[in-house]
XYZ file of C-alpha atoms in Angstrom:
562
model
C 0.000 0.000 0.000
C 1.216 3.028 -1.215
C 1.870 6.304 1.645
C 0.275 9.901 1.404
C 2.048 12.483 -0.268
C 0.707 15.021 2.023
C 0.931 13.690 5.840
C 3.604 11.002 4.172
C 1.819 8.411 6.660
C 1.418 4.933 5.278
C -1.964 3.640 5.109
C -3.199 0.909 7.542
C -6.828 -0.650 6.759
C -7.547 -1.078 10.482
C -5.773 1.748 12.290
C -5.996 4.144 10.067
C -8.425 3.321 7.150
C -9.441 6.655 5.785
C -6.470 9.620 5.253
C -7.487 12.291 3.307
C -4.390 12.711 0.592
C -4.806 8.608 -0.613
C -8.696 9.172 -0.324
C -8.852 11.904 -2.828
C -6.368 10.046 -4.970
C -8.183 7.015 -4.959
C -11.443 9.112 -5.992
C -9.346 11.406 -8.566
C -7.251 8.370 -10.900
C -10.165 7.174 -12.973
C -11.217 10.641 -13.710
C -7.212 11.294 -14.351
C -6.433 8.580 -17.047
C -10.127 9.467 -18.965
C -8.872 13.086 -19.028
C -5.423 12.222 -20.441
C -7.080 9.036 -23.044
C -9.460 12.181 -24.130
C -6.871 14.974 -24.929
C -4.476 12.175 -26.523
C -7.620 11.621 -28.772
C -8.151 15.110 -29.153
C -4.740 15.859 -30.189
C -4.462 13.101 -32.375
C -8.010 14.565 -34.177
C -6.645 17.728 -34.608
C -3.441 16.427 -35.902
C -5.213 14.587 -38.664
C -7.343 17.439 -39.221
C -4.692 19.986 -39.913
C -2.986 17.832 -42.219
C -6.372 17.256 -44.232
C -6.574 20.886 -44.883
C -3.169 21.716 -45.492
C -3.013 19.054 -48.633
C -6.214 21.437 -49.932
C -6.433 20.360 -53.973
C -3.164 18.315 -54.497
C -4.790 14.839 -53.408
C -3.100 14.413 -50.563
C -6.956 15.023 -48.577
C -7.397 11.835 -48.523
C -4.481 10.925 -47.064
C -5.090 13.465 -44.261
C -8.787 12.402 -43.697
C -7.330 8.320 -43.817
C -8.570 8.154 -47.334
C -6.601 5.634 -49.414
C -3.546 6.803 -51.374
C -4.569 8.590 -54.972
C -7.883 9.296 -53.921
C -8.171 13.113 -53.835
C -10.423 15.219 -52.535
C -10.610 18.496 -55.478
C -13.468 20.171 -56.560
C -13.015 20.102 -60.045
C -12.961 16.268 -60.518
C -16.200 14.405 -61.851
C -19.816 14.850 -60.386
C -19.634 11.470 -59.085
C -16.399 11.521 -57.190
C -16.890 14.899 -55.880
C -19.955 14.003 -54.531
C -18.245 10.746 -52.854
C -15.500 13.055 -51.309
C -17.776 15.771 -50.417
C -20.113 12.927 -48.492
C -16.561 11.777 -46.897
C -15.763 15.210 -46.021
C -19.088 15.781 -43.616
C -18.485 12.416 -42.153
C -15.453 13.541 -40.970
C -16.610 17.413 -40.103
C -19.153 15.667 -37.978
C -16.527 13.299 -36.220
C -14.905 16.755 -35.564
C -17.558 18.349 -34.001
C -18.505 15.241 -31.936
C -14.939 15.114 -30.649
C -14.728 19.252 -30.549
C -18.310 18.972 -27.902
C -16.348 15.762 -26.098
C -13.526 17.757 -25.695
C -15.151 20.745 -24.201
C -17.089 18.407 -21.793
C -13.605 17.219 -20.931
C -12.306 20.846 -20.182
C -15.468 21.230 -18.188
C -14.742 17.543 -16.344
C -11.247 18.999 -16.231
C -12.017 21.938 -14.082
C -14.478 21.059 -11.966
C -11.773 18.015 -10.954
C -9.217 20.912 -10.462
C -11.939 23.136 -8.409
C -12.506 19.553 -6.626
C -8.726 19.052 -5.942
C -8.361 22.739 -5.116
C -10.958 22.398 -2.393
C -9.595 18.720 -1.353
C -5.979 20.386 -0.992
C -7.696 23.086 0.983
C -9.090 20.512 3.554
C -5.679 18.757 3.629
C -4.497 21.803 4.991
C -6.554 22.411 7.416
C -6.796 19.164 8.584
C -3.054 19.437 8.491
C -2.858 22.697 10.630
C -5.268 20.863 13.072
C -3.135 18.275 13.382
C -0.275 20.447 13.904
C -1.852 21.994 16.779
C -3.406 18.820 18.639
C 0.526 17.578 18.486
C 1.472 20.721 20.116
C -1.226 20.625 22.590
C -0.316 16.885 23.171
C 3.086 17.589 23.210
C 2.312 20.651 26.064
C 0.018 18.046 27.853
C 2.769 15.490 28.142
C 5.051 18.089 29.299
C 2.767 19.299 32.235
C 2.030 15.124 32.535
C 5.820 14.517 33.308
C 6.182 17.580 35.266
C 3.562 16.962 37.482
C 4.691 13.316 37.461
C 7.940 14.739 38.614
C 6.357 16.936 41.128
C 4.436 14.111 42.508
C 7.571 11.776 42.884
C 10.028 14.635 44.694
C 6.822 15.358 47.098
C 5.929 11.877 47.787
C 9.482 11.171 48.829
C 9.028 13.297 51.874
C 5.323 12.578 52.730
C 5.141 9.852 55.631
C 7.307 12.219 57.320
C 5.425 15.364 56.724
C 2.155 13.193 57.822
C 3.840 12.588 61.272
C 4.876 16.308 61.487
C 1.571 17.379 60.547
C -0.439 15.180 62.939
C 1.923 16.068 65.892
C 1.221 19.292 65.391
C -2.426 18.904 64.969
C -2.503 16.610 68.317
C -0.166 19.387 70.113
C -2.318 21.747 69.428
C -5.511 19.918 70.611
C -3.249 19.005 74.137
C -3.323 23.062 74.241
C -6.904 23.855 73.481
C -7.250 21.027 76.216
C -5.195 22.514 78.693
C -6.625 26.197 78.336
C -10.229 24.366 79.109
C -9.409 22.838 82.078
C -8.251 25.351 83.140
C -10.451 27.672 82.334
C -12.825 25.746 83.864
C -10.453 24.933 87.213
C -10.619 29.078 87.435
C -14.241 29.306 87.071
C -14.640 26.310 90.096
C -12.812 28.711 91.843
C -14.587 31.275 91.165
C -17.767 29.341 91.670
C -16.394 28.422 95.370
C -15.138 31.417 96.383
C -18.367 33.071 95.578
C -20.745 30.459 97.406
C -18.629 30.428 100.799
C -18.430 34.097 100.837
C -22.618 34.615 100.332
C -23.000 32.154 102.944
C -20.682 33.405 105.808
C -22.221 37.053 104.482
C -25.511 35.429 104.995
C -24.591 34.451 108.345
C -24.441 30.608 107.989
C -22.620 28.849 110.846
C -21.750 26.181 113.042
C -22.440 26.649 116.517
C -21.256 23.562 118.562
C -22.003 23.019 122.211
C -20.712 20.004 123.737
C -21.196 17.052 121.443
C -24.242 18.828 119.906
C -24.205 20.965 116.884
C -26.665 23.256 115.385
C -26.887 25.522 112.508
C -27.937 29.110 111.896
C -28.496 31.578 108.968
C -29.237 34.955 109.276
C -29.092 34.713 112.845
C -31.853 32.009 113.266
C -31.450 28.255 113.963
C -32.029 26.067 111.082
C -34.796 24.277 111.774
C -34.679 20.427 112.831
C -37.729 18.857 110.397
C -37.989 16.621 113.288
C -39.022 18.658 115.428
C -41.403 21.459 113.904
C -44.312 20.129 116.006
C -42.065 22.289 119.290
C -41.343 25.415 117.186
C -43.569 28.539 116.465
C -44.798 28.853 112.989
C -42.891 32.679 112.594
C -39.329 30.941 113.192
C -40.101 27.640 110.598
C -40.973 30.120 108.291
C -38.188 32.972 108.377
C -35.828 29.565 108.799
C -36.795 28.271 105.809
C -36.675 31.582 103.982
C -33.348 31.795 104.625
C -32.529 28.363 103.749
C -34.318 29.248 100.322
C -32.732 32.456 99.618
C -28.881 31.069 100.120
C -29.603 28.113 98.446
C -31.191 29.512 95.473
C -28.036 32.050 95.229
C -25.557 29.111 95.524
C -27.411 27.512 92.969
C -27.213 30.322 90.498
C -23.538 30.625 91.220
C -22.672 27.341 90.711
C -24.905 26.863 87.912
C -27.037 24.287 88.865
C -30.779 23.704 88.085
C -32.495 21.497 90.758
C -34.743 18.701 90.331
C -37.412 19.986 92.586
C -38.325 23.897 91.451
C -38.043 26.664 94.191
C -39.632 29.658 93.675
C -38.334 32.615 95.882
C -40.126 35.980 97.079
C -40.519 38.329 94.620
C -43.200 40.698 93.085
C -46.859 39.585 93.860
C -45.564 36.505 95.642
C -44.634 37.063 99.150
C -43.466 33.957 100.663
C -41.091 31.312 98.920
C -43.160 28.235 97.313
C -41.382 24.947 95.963
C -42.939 22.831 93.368
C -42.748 18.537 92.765
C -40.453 16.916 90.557
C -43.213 16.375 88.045
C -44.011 19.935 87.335
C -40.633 21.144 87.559
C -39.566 23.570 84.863
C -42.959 22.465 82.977
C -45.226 25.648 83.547
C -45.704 29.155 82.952
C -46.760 32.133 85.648
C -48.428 30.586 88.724
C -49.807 32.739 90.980
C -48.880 32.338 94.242
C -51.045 29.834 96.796
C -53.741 31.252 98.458
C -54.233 34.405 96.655
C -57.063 35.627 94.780
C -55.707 35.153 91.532
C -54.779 31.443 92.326
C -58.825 30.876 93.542
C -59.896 32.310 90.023
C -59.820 29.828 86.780
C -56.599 30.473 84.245
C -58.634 32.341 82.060
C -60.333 34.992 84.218
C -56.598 35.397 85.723
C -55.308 36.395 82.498
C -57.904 38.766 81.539
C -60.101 36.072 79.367
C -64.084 36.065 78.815
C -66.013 33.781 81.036
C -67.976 32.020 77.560
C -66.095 28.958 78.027
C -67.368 26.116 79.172
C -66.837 24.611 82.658
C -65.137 21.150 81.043
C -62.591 23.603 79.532
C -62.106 25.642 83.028
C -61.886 22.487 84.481
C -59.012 21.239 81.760
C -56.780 24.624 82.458
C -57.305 24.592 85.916
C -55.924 20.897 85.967
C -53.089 21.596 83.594
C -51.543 24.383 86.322
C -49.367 22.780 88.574
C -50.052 23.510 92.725
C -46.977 24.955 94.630
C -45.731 23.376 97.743
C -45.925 26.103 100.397
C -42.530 26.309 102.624
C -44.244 28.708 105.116
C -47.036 27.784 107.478
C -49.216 30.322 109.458
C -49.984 28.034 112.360
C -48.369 25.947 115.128
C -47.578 22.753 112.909
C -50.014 20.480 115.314
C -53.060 22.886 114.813
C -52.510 22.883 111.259
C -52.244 18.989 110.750
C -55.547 19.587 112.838
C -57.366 22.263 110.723
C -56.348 21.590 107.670
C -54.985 17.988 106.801
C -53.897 19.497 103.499
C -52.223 22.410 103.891
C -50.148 20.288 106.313
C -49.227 17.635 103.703
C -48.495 19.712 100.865
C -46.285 21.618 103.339
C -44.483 18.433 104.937
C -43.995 17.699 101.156
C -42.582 21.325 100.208
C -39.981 20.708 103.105
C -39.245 17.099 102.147
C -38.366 18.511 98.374
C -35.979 21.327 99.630
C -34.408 18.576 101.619
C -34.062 16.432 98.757
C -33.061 19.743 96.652
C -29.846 20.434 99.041
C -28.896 16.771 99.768
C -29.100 16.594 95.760
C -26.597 19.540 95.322
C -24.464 18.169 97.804
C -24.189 14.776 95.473
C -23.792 17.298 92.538
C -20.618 18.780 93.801
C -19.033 15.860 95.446
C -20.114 16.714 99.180
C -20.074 13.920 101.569
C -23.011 14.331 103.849
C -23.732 11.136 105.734
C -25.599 7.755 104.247
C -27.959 8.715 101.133
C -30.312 5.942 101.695
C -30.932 7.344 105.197
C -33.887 9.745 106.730
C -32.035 11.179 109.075
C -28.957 12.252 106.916
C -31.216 13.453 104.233
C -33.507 15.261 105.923
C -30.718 17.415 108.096
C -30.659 20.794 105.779
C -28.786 22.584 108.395
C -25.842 20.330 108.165
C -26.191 19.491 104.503
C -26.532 23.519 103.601
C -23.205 23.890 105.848
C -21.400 21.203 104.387
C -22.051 22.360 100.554
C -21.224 26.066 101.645
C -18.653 26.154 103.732
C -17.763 22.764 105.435
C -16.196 21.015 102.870
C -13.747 23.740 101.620
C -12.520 24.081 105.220
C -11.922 20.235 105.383
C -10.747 20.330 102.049
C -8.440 23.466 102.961
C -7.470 21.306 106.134
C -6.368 17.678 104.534
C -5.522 18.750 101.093
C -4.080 22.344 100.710
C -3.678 22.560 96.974
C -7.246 20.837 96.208
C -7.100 23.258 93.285
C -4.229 23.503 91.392
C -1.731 26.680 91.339
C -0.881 28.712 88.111
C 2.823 26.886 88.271
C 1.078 23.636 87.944
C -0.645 24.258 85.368
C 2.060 23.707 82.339
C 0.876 22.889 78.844
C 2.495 19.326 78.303
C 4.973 19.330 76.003
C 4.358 15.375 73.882
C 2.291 12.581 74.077
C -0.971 12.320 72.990
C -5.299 12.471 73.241
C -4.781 8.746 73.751
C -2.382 8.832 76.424
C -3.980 11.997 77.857
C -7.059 10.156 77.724
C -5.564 6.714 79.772
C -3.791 9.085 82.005
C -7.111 10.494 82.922
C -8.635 7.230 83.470
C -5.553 6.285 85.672
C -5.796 9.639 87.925
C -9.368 10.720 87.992
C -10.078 14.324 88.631
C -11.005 14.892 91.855
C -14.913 15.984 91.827
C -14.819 19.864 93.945
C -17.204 22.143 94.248
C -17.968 23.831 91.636
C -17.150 21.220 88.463
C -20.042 19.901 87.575
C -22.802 22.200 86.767
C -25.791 22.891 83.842
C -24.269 26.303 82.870
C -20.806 25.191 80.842
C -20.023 22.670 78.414
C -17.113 21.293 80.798
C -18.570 18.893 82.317
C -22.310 19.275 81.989
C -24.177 17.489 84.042
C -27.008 17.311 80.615
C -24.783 14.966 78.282
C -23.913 11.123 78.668
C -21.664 11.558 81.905
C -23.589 13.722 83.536
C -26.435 11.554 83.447
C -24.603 8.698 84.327
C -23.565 10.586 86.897
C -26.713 11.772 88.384
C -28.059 8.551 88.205
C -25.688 7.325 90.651
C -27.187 9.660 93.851
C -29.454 7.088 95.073
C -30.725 9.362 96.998
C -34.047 8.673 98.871
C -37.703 10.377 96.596
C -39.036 12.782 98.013
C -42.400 10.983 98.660
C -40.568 8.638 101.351
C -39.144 11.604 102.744
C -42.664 13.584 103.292
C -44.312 10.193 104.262
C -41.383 9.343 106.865
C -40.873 13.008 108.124
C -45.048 12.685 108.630
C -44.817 9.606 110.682
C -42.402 10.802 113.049
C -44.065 14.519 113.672
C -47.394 12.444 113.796
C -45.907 9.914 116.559
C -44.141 13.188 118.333
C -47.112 15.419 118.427
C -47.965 15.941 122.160
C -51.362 14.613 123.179
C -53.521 17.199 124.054
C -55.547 15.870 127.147
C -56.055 19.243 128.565
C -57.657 22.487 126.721
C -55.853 25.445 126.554
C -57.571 28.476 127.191
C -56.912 31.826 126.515
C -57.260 35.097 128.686
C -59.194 36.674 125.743
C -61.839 33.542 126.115
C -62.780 33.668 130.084
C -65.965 33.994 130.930
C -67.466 36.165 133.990
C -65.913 35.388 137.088
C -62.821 33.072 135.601
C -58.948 34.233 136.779
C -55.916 32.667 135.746
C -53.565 31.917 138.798
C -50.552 29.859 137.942
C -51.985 28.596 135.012
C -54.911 27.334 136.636
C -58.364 28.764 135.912
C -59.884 29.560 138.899
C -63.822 29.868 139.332
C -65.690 32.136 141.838
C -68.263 30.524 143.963
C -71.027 31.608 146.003
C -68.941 32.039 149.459
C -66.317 33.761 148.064
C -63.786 31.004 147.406
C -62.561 30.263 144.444
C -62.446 26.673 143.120
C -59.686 25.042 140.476
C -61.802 24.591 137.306
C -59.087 23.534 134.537
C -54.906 23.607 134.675
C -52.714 23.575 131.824
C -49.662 21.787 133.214
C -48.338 24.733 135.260
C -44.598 23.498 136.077
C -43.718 23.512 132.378
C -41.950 26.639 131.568
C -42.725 26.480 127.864
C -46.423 26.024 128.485
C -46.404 29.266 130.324
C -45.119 30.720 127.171
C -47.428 29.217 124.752
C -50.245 30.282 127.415
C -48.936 33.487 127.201
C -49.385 34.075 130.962
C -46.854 34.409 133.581
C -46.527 33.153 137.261
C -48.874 34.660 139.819
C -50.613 36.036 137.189
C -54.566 36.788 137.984
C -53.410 36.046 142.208
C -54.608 39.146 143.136
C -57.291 39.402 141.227
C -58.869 35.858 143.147
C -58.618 37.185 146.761
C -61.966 38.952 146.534
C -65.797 37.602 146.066
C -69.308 38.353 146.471
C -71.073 36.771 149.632
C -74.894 36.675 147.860
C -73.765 34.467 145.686
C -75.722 31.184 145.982
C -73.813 27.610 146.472
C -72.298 26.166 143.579
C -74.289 22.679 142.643
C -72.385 19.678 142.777
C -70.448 18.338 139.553
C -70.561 21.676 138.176
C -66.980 22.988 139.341
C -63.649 21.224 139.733
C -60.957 19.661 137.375
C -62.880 19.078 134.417
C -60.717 16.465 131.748
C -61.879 17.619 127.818
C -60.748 15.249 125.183
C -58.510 16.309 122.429
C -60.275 18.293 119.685
């Protein structure tokens, strides 16, 4: 197979079948050897023609038409063989002019083949310059290829080793956003502490110990003993526990801790702090506060809604707004549990949560207050409070000196790892102080997995066996009242206190013991509200007309508890 004069490639039938310079020969050498076989005709025609004329008269026509030798062609020869050269003469001027319109149809064939060729060569070259460029582009393409290949191999040598740089710097540099959170958050416990001990000795919360006995105050009034309410006027359980709520809500908001049990202090329209179950904790809007007129009227006429609805629907709001546990009583705690069963649970309940509430923040912050599965332990705010305030710095201060850590401690490390910063943790714990563990920062929040986990772990006692436990005892403790207690505003005519004993006029002028209220107890007297001797003065006189007193009508009289 022959190769292209143009792109001088050889041809291959399979790789490359069709290239233009042998496809337009291939189409072009028919039409080629026609052309040349008709204008070797056409000269030949000519040739003979030419010589025809140029022998003219002489006879020699005939041998220029291919007549045979001695025949002329003249005019002036006979009729007959003039008219047989004349008939040869048109046979051959018509021959001409066939051949003369063949060879113009050539010359036509001729250049519309050259026009053809003209446009063919035309492609080549473009097709040519194409090429040119697409091996220049490939040619560029192979150079960036290689040099990128070249890149790639000098840059590769050095990666494993770059990878190691890079990740140790990467894993230093988490080690130091570490570091700066710990401590960060190491400052704010600090903080945190420092601001809860100094509200509470502000506040007045102490230790006072006498003997082997300890009690508590705050604000310069005993924390009260849940044990023993039943002894304890109803002004000083509720200024006690006022106090209690007012540090313990501040410690709370310093430390950043949301307890389970809801406690909602004094403040505008809402005189006296209130305390609500875990159930409807952090679950409900505005409640107004117990007792008041807005709390009698249904949710809708307290916010300012028509009265068309029906009473199901009052009934459905008034259900769906959770009750307050009062922490403030208005009566001895015995007449209450008397006059009103329940006002007196809801309020053994309200104390029972606040209990639960400190001994809870207590577990929060790593205080150690005694047995969690015990009432006693539990129940003791006064020593719980103390301990989360104030008592376990001091024995922290005492046994440990550098509980938190100082500023020359606290050096970034300089190697290792996450992973061995990680099993170094697990070996060495951090030690749980007050103030880590709270609901207001991302370091360690007691909201995500651990926090829950750790929560979970209080075991403490609910505060449903608290209020049903802290009722038993008060109801096994209340004093039985076998005598009635009367008041000087409720004697009748002719009734004197002396000593505590009401004494009766009779008709002689005596006077005759009618009731006594356990006169040797000094606390009596005070909850009497008499003093010794009082009314002795006052019994010395009496009327003489007054008639004899009938029998069983005067004397110690025993009244049965109300």
């Amino acid at each position: 197979m022959m190769s292209c004069s143009i792109c001088h490639r050889p041809h291959h039938p399979k790789k490359l079948p069709f290239l233009c310079a042998v496809d337009a020969r291939n189409r072009l050498y028919e039409t080629r050897v026609e052309y040349a076989r008709a204008l070797m005709e056409n000269e030949d025609v000519e040739r003979r023609v030419e010589a025809a004329l140029a022998a003219g008269g002489n006879g020699s026509e005939g041998v220029g038409l291919g007549l045979p030798p001695g025949v002329g062609v003249g005019v002036g020869a006979g009729d007959g063989a003039g008219r047989g050269v004349g008939s040869r003469v048109d046979v051959v001027v018509e021959e001409e002019k066939r051949k003369s319109a063949e060879l113009d149809r050539l010359r036509a064939d001729e250049e519309a083949a050259r026009d053809r060729t003209s446009q063919i060569i035309a492609q080549a070259e473009k097709l040519r310059a194409e090429m040119e460029a697409v091996r220049k582009e490939i040619a560029a393409r192979k150079d960036a290829i290689a040099r990128r290949r070249s890149d790639l191999d000098s840059v590769s040598k050095g990666t494993p080793v770059r990878w190691a740089r890079q990740l140790k710097e990467a894993e230093q540099a988490i080690l130091r956003q570490k570091f700066m959170w710990h401590r960060s958050a190491d400052a704010m416990a600090a903080t945190r502490v420092f601001l809860c001990e100094s509200s509470a000795r502000l506040y007045g919360l102490r230790q006072v110990k006498k003997g082997s006995s300890k009690r508590y105050e705050i604000g310069g009034v005993e924390i009260v003993d849940l044990h023993a309410m039943n002894t304890l006027s109803p002004e000083v359980i509720s200024t006690s526990l006022a106090h209690v709520v007012h540090i313990l809500v501040l410690a709370c908001h310093y430390l950043g801790l949301r307890l389970p049990a809801e406690i909602t202090p004094p403040h505008a329209d809402y005189p006296r702090p209130t305390i609500f179950s875990l159930a409807s904790s952090y679950r409900h809007g505005p409640v107004p506060f117990p007792g008041s007129l807005a709390s009698q009227l249904p949710p809708s006429a307290a916010g300012g809604g028509g009265v068309s609805s029906a009473a199901g629907d009052l009934g459905d709001e008034q259900q769906r707004v959770p009750r307050p546990r009062p922490l403030f009583i208005d009566k001895p705690l015995p007449v209450l549990a008397r006059d009103d069963p329940a006002a007196y649970s809801l309020f053994l309940e309200g104390v029972a949560l606040l209990a639960y509430d400190i001994a809870w923040a207590c577990c929060s912050q790593g205080v150690v207050f005694g047995d969690r599965d015990s009432h006693d332990d539990v129940c003791n705010m006064g020593q719980n409070l103390w301990r989360l305030l104030i008592g376990d710095q001091l024995h922290r201060r005492s046994v440990e000196p550098t509980s938190f850590p100082s500023a020359a401690s606290l050096t970034p490390p300089g190697g290792g790892s996450p992973r061995n910063e990680t099993a170094s943790a697990a070996a060495n714990p951090p030690k749980s102080i007050l103030g880590r563990w709270s609901h207001a920062t991302l370091h360690s929040f007691l909201g995500d997995a651990e926090g829950v986990a750790f929560v979970r772990g209080f075991k403490l006692l609910p505060p449903l066996k608290l209020a049903d436990e802290l009722k038993k005892r008060l109801s096994s403790e209340a004093p039985m009242l076998e005598w009635e207690k009367i008041e000087c505003g409720e004697l009748l005519e002719g009734e004197e206190f002396e000593d505590g004993v009401l004494l009766v006029r009779n008709g002689s002028g005596g006077s005759v013991a009618a009731a006594a209220a356990s006169a040797g107890r000094g606390a009596g007297r005070e909850d009497l509200g008499v003093g010794a001797g009082a009314g002795a003065g006052a019994s010395a006189g009496g009327s003489s007309g007054s008639p004899a007193p009938t029998r069983g009508t005067s004397g110690w009289t025993r009244l049965k508890s109300r």
